PDB file of C-alpha atoms (C1' of nucleotides) in Angstrom:
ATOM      1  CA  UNK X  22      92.807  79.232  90.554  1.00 65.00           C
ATOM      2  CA  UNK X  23      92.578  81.804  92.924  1.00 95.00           C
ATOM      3  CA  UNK X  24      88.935  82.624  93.652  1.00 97.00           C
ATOM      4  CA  UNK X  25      88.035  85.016  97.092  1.00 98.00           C
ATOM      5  CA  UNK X  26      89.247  83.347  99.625  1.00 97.00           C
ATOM      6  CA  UNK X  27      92.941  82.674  97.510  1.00 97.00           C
ATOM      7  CA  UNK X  28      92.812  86.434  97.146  1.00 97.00           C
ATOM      8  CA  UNK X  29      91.559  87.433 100.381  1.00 98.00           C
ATOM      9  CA  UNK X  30      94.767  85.174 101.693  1.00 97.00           C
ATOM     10  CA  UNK X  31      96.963  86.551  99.265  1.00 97.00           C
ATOM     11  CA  UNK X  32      96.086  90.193 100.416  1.00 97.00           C
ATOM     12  CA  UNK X  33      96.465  89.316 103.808  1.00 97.00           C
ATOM     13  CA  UNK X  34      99.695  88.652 103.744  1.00 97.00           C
ATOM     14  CA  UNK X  35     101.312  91.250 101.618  1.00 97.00           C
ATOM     15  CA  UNK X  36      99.600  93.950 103.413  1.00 97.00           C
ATOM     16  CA  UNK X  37     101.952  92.849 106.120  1.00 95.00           C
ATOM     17  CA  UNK X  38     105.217  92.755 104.166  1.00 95.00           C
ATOM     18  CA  UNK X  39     104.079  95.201 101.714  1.00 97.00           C
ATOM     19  CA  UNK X  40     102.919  98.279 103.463  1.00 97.00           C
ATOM     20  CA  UNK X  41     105.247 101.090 104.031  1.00 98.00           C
ATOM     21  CA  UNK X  42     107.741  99.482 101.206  1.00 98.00           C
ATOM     22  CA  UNK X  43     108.849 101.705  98.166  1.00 98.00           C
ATOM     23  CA  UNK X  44     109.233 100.702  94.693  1.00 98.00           C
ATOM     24  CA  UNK X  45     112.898 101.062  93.604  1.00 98.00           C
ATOM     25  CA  UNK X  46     113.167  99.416  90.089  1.00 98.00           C
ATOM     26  CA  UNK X  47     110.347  97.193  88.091  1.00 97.00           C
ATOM     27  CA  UNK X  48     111.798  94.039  85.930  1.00 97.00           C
ATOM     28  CA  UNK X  49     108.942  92.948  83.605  1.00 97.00           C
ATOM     29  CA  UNK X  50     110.453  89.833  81.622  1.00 96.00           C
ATOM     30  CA  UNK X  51     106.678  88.876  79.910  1.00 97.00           C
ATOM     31  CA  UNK X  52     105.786  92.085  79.682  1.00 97.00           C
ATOM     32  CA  UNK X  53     102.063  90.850  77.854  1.00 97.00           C
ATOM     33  CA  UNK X  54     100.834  90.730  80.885  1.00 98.00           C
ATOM     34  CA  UNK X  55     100.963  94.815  81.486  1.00 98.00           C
ATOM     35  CA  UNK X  56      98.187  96.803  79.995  1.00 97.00           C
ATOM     36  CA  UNK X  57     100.257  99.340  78.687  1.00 97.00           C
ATOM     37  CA  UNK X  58     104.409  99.044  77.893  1.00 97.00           C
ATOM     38  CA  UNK X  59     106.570  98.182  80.115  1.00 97.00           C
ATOM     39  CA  UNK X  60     108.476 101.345  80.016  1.00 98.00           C
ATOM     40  CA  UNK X  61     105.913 103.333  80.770  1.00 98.00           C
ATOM     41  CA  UNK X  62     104.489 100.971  83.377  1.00 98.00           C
ATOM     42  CA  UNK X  63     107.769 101.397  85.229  1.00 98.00           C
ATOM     43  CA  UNK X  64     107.446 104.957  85.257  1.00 98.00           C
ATOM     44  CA  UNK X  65     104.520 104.991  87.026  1.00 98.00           C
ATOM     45  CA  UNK X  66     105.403 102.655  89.559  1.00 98.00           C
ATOM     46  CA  UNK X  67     108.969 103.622  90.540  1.00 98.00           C
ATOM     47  CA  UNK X  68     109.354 105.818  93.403  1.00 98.00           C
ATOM     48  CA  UNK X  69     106.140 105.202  95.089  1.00 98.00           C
ATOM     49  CA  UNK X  70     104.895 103.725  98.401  1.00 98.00           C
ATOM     50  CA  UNK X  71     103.041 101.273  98.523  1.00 98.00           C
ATOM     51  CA  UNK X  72     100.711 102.019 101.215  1.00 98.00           C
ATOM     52  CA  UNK X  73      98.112  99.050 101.301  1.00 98.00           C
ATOM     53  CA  UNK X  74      96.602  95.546  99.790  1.00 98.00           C
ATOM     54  CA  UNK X  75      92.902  95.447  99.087  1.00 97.00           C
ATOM     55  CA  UNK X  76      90.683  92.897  97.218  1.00 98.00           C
ATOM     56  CA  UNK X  77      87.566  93.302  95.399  1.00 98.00           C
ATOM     57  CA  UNK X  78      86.056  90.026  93.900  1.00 98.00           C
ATOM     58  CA  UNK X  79      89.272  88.409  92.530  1.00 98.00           C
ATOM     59  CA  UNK X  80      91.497  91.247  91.743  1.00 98.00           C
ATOM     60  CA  UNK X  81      94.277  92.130  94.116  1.00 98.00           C
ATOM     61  CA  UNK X  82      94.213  96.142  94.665  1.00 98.00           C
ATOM     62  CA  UNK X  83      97.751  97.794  95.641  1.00 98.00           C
ATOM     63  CA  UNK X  84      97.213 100.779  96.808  1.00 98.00           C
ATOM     64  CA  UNK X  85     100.205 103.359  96.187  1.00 98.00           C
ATOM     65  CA  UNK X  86     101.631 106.887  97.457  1.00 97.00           C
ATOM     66  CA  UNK X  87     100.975 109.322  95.505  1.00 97.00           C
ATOM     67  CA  UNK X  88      98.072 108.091  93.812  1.00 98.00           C
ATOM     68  CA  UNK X  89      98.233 105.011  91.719  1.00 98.00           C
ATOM     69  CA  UNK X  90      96.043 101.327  91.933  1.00 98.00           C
ATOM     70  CA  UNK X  91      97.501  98.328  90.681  1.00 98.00           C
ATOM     71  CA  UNK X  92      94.927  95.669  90.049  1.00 98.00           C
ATOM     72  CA  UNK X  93      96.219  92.487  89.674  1.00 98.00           C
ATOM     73  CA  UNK X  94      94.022  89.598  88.248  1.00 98.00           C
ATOM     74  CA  UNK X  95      95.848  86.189  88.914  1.00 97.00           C
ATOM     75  CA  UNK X  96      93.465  84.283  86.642  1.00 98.00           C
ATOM     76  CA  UNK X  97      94.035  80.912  86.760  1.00 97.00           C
ATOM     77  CA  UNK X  98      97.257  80.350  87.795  1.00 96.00           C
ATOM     78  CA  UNK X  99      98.769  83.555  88.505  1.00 96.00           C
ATOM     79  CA  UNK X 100     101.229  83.820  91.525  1.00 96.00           C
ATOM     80  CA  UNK X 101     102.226  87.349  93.636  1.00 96.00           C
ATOM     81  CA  UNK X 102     104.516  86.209  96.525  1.00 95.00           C
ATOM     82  CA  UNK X 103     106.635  88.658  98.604  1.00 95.00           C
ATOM     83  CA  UNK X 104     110.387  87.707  98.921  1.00 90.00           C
ATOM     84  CA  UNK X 105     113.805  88.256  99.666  1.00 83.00           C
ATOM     85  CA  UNK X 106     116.448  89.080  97.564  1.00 77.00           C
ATOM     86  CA  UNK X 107     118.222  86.159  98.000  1.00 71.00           C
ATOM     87  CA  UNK X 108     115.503  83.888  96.847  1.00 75.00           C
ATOM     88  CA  UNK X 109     115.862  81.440  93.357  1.00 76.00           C
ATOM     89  CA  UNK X 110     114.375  82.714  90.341  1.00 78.00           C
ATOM     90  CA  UNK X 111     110.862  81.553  89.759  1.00 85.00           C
ATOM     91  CA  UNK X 112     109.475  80.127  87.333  1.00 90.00           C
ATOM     92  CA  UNK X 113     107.145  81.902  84.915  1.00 96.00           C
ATOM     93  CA  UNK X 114     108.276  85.326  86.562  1.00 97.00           C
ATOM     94  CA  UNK X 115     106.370  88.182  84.400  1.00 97.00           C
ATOM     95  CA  UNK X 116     106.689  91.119  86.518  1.00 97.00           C
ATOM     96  CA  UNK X 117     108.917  91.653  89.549  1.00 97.00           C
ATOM     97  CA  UNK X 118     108.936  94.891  91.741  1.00 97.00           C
ATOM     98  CA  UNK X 119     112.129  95.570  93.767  1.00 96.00           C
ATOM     99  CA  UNK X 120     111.440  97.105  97.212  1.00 97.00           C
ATOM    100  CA  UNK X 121     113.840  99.443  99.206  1.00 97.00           C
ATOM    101  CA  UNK X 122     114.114  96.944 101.957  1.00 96.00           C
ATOM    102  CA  UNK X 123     115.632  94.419  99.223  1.00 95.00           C
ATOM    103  CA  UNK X 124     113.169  92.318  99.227  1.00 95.00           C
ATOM    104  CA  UNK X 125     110.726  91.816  95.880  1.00 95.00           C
ATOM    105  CA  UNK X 126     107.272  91.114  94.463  1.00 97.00           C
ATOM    106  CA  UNK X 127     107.286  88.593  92.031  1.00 96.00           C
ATOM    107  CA  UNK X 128     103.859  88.347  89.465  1.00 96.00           C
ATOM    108  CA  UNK X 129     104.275  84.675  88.277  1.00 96.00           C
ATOM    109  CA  UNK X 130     101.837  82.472  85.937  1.00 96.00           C
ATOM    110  CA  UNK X 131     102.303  79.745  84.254  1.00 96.00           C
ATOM    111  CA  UNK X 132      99.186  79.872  81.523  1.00 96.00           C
ATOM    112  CA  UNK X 133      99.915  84.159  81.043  1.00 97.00           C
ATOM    113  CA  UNK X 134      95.973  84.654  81.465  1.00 97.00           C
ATOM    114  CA  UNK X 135      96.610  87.140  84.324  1.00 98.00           C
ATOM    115  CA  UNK X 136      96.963  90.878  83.973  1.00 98.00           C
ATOM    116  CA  UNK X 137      98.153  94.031  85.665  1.00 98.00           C
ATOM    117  CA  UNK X 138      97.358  97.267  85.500  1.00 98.00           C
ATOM    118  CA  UNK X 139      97.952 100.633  86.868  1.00 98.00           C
ATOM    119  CA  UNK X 140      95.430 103.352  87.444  1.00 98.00           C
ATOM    120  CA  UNK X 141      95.598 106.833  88.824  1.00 98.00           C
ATOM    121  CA  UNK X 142      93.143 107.958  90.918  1.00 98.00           C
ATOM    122  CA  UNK X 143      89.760 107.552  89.876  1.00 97.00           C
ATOM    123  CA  UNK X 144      90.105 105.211  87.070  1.00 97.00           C
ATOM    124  CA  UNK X 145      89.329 102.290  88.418  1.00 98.00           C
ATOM    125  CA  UNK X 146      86.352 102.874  88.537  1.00 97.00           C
ATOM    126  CA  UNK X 147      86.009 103.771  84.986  1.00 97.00           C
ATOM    127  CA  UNK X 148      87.315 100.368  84.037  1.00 97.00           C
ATOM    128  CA  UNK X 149      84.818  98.620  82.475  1.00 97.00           C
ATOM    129  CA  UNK X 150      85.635  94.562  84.389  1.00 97.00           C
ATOM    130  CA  UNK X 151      85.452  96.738  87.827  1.00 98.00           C
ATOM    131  CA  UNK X 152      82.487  98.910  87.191  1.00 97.00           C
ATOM    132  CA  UNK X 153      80.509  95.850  86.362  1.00 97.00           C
ATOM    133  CA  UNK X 154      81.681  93.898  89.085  1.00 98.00           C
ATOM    134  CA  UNK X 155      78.575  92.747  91.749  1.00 98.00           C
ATOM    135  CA  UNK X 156      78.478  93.084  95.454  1.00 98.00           C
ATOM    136  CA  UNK X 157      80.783  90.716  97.930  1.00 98.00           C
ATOM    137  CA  UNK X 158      79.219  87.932  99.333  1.00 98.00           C
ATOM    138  CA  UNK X 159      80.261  88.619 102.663  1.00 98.00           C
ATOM    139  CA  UNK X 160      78.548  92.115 102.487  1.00 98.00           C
ATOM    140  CA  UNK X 161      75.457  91.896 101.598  1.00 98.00           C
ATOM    141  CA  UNK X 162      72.465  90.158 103.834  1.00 98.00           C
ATOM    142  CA  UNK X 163      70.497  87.440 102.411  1.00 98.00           C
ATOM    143  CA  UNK X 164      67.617  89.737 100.888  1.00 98.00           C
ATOM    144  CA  UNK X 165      70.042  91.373  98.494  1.00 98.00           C
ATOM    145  CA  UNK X 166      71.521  87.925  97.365  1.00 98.00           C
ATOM    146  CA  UNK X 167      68.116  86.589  97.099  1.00 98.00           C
ATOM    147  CA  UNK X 168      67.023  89.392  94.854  1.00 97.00           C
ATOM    148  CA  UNK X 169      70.179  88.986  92.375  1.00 97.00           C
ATOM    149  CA  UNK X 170      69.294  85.364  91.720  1.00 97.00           C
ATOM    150  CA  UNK X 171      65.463  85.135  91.719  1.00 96.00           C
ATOM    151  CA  UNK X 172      63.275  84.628  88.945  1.00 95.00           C
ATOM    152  CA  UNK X 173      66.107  84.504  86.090  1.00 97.00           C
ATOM    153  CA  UNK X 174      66.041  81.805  83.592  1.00 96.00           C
ATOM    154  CA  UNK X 175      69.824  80.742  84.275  1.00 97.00           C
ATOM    155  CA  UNK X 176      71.408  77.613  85.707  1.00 97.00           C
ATOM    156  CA  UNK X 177      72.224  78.444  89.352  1.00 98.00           C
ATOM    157  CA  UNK X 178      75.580  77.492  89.503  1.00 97.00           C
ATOM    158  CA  UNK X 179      76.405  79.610  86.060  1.00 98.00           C
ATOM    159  CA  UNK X 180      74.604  82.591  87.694  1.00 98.00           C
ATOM    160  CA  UNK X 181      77.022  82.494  90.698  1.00 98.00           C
ATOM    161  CA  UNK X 182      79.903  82.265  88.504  1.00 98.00           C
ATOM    162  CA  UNK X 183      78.559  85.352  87.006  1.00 98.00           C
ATOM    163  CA  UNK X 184      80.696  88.466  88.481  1.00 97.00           C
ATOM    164  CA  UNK X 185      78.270  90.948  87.525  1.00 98.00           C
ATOM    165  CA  UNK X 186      75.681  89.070  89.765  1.00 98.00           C
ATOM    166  CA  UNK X 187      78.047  88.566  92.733  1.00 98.00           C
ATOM    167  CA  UNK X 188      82.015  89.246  92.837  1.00 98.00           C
ATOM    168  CA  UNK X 189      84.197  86.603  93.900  1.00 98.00           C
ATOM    169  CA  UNK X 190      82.897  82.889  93.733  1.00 98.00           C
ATOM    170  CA  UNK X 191      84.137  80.511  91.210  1.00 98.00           C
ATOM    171  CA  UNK X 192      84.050  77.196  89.807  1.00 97.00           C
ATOM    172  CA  UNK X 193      85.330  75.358  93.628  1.00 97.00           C
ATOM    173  CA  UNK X 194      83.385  77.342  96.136  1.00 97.00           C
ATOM    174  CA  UNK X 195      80.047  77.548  93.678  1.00 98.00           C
ATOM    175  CA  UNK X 196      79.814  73.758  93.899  1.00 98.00           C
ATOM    176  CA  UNK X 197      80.822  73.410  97.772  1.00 98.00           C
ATOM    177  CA  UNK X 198      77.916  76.029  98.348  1.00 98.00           C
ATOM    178  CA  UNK X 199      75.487  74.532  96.315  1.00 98.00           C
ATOM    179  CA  UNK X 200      76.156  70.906  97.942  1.00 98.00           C
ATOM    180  CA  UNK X 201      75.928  72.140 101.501  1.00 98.00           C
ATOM    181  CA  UNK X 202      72.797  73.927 100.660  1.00 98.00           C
ATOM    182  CA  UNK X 203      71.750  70.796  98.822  1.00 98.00           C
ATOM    183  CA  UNK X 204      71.183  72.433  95.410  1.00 98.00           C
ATOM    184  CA  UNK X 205      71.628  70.647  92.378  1.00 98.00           C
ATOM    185  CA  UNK X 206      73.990  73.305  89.973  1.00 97.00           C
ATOM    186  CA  UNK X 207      71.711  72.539  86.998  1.00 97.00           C
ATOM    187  CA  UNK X 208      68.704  74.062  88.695  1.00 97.00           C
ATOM    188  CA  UNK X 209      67.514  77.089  87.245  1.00 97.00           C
ATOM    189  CA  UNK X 210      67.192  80.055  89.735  1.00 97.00           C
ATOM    190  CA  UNK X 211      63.933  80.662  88.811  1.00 97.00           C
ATOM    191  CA  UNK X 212      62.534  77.651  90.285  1.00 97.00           C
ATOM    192  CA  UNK X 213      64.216  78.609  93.678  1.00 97.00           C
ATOM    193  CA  UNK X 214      62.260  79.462  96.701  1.00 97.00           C
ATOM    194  CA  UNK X 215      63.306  81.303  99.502  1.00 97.00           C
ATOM    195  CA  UNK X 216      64.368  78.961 101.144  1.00 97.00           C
ATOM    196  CA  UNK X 217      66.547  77.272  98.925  1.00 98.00           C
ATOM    197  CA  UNK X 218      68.008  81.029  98.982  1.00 98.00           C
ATOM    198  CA  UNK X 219      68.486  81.728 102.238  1.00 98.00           C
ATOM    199  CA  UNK X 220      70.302  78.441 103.062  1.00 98.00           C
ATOM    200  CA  UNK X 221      72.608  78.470 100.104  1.00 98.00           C
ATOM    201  CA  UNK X 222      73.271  82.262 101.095  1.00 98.00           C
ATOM    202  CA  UNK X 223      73.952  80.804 105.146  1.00 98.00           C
ATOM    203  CA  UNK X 224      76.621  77.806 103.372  1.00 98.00           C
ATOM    204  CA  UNK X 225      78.528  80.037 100.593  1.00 98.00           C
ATOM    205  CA  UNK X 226      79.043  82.576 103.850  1.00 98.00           C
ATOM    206  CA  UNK X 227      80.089  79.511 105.716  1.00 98.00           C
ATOM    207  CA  UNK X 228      82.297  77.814 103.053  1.00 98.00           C
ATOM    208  CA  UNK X 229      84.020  80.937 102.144  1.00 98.00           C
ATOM    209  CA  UNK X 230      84.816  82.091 106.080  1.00 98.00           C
ATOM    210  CA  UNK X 231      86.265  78.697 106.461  1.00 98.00           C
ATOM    211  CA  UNK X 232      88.210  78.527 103.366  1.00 98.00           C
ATOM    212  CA  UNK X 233      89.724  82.468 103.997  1.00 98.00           C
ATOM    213  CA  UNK X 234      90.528  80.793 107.786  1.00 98.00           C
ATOM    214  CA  UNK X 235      92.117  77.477 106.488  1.00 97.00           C
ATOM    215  CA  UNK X 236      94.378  80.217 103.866  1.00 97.00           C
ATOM    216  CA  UNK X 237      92.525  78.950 100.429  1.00 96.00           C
ATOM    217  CA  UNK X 238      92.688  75.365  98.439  1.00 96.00           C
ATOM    218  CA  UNK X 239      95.792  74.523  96.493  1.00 95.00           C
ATOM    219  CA  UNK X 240      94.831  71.841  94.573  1.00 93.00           C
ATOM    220  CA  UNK X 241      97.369  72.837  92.411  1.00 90.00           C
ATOM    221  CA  UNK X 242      99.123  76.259  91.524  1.00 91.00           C
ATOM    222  CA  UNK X 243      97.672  78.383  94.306  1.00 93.00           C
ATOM    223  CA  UNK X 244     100.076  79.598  96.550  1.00 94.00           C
ATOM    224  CA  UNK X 245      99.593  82.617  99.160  1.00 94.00           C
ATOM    225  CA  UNK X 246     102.049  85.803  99.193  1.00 93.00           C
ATOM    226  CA  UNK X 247     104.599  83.698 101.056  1.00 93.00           C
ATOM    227  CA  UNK X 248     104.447  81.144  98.541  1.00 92.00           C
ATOM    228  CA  UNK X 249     102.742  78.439 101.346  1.00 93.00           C
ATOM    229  CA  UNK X 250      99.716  76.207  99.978  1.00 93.00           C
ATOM    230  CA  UNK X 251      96.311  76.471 102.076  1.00 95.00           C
ATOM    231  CA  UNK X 252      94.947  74.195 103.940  1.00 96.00           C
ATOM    232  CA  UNK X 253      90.996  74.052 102.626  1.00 96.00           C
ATOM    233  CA  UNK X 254      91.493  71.402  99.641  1.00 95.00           C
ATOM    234  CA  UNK X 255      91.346  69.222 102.728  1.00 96.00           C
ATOM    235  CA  UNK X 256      87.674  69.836 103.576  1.00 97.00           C
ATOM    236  CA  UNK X 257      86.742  69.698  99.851  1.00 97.00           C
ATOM    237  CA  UNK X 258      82.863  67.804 100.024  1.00 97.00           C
ATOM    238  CA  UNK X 259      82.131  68.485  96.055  1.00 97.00           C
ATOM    239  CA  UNK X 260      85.017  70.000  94.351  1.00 97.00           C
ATOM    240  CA  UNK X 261      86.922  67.347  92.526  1.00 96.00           C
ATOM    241  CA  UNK X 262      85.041  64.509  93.925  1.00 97.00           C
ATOM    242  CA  UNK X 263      83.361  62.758  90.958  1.00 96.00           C
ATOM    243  CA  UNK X 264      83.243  59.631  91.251  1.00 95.00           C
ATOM    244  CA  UNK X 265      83.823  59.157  94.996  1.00 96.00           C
ATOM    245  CA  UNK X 266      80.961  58.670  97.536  1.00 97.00           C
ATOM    246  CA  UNK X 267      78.823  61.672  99.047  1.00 97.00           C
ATOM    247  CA  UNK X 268      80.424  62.380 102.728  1.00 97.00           C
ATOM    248  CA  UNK X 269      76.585  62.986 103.643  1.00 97.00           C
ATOM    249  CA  UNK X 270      74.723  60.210 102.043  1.00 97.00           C
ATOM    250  CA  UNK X 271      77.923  57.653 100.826  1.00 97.00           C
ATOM    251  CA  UNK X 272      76.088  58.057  96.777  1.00 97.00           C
ATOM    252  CA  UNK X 273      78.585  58.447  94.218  1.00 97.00           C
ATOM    253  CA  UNK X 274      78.913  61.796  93.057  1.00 97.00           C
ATOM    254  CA  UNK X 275      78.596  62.833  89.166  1.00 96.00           C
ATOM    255  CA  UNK X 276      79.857  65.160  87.355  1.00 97.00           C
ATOM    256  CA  UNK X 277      78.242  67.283  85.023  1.00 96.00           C
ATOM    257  CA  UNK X 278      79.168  70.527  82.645  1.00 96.00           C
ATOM    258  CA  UNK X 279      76.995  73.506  83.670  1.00 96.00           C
ATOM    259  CA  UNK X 280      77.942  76.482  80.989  1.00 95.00           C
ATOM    260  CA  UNK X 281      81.195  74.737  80.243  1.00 95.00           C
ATOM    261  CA  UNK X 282      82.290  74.244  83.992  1.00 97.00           C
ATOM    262  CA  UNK X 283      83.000  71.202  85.397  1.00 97.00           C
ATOM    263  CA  UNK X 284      80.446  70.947  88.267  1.00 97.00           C
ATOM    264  CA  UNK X 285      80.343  67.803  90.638  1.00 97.00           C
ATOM    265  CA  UNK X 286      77.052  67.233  92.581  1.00 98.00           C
ATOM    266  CA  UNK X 287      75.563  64.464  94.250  1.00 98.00           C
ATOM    267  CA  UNK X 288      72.111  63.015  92.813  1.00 97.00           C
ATOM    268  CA  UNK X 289      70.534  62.103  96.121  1.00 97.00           C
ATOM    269  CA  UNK X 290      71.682  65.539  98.055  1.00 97.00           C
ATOM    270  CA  UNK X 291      71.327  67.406  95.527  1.00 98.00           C
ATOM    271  CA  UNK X 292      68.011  66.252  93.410  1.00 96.00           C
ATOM    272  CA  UNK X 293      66.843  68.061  90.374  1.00 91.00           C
ATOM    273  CA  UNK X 294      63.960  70.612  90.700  1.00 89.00           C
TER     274      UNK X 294
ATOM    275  C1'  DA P  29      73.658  78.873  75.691  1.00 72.31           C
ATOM    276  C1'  DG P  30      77.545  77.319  73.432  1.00 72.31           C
ATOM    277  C1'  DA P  31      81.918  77.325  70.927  1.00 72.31           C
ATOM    278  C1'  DC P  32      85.949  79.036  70.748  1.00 72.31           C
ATOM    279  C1'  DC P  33      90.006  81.944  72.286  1.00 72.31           C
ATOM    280  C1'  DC P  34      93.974  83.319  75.339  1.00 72.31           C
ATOM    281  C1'  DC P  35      98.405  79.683  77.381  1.00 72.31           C
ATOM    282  C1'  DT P  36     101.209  75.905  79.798  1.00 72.31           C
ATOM    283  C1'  DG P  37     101.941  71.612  81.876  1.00 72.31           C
ATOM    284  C1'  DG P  38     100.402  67.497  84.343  1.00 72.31           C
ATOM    285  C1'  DA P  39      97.762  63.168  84.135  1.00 72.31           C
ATOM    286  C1'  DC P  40      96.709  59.411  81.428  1.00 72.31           C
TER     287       DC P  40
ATOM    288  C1'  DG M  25      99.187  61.720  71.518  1.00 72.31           C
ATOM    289  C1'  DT M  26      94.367  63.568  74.227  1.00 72.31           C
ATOM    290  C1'  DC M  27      92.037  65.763  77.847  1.00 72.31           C
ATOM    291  C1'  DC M  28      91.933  68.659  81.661  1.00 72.31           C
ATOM    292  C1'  DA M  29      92.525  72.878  84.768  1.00 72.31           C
ATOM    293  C1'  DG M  30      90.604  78.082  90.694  1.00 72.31           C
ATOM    294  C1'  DG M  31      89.015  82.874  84.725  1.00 72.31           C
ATOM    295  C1'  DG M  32      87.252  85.884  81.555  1.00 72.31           C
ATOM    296  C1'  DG M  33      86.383  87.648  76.693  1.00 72.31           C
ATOM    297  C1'  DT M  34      84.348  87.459  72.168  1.00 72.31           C
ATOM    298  C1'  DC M  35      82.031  85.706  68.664  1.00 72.31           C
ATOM    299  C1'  DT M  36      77.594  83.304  66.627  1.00 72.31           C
TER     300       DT M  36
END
DNA sequence: AGACCCCTGGAC
DNA sequence: GTCCAGGGGTCT
């Protein structure tokens, strides 16, 4: 699910209800999900402020007084919503955190692919998933994405999927870049010019400003930290879309697996190179 | 690069 | 029943 702009939502709003908030107790009913036991997770956690929310590619980064991290990965259908007390059990609840002010945040997932863990200071960086991690789209200029694309041998849209290369994108926003920019995913970067660069840097910018302001795409399990859908499955121009015509050019649009990822393109946008 | 694996549930 | 899914890891 939740690729940069789902996490740069997510982050958004429970550095609002978060910050300031201490850790009273931890519940941690599917514990698998903890990279260490549970027991010993709680006992780092308990007692400390929480003091901010941070993301880095798609890992949410809880930053907590005195020093501990927790990095939370949602995967693909992982959930972290802020509530009250009051609220209904959820569903698929695998780690809870009760707050001073009563309130609590809940770590949900239906599939269990997501994962928490907590680091003291300077060991995230040691960890091997973060070290390796690329730059953010959204800080870098178009000469440094250029330069971590061109001349490799790879598939385009599996090289943007590629963390190491760039942190953040995945499977939806890699295929509404690469139509806006009219790219076809199954071109291989080396046979990319500049240009092709430079605009498909300018749309992936574009797509993933407007899907952080429109609060992410739900198109299914998403959900932000108050547990609201976003608003940018509406705008959708690739994503999903097999099938149905091209909003540019009215051709139907095909679907295609690119290293095991569904990608949908259109032909005549989006011609082979 | 590709084939699986981790898991659950919805669509068909 | 089968196939599919916003991710990432590990094997050949």
């Amino acid at each position: 699910m939740p690729e940069l702009p789902e996490v740069e939502t997510i982050a958004r709003g429970l550095r609002r209800t978060l910050a300031g908030r201490v850790v009273t107790a931890v519940e941690a009913p599917d514990p698998s999900c903890l990279a260490e036991g549970p027991a010993s997770f709680a006992s780092r956690v308990c007692g400390r402020t929480i003091l901010g929310v941070r993301r880095r590619a798609k890992l949410l980064l809880l930053d907590m007084d005195p020093g501990l991290t927790l990095a939370v990965h949602l995967r693909m259908t992982g959930r972290l919503v802020a509530s009250a007390a009051a609220d209904a059990p959820q569903p698929h609840a695998r780690l809870v955190l009760r707050l001073d002010n009563g309130g609590r945040l809940l770590f949900a997932d239906c599939r269990r692919f997501g994962t928490v863990h907590a680091f003291s200071p300077g060991e995230l960086e040691l960890w091997p998933f973060y070290a390796a991690l690329g730059p953010e789209p959204l800080e870098i200029n178009a000469k440094q994405f250029a330069s971590r694309f061109a001349g490799r041998g790879g598939r385009i849209k599996s090289l943007l999927l590629d963390q190491g290369l760039l942190a953040g994108v995945g499977n939806i926003y890699a295929d509404e870049a690469l139509h806006r920019a009219g790219i076809c995913p199954l071109t291989r970067a080396n046979r990319l010019t500049n240009k092709h660069f430079s605009n498909l840097f300018k749309e992936l910018k574009a797509v993933l400003r407007q899907a952080i302001r429109e609060n992410g795409s739900s198109t299914r399990d998403y959900r932000d930290a108050g547990g609201n859908a976003g608003a940018f499955q509406n705008s959708f121009q690739a994503y999903g879309r097999a099938g149905e015509p091209c909003l540019r050019c009215a051709s139907p649009m095909v679907a295609a697996k690119v290293g095991g990822r569904t990608s949908t393109y259109c032909p005549a946008c989006q011609p082979p190179l």
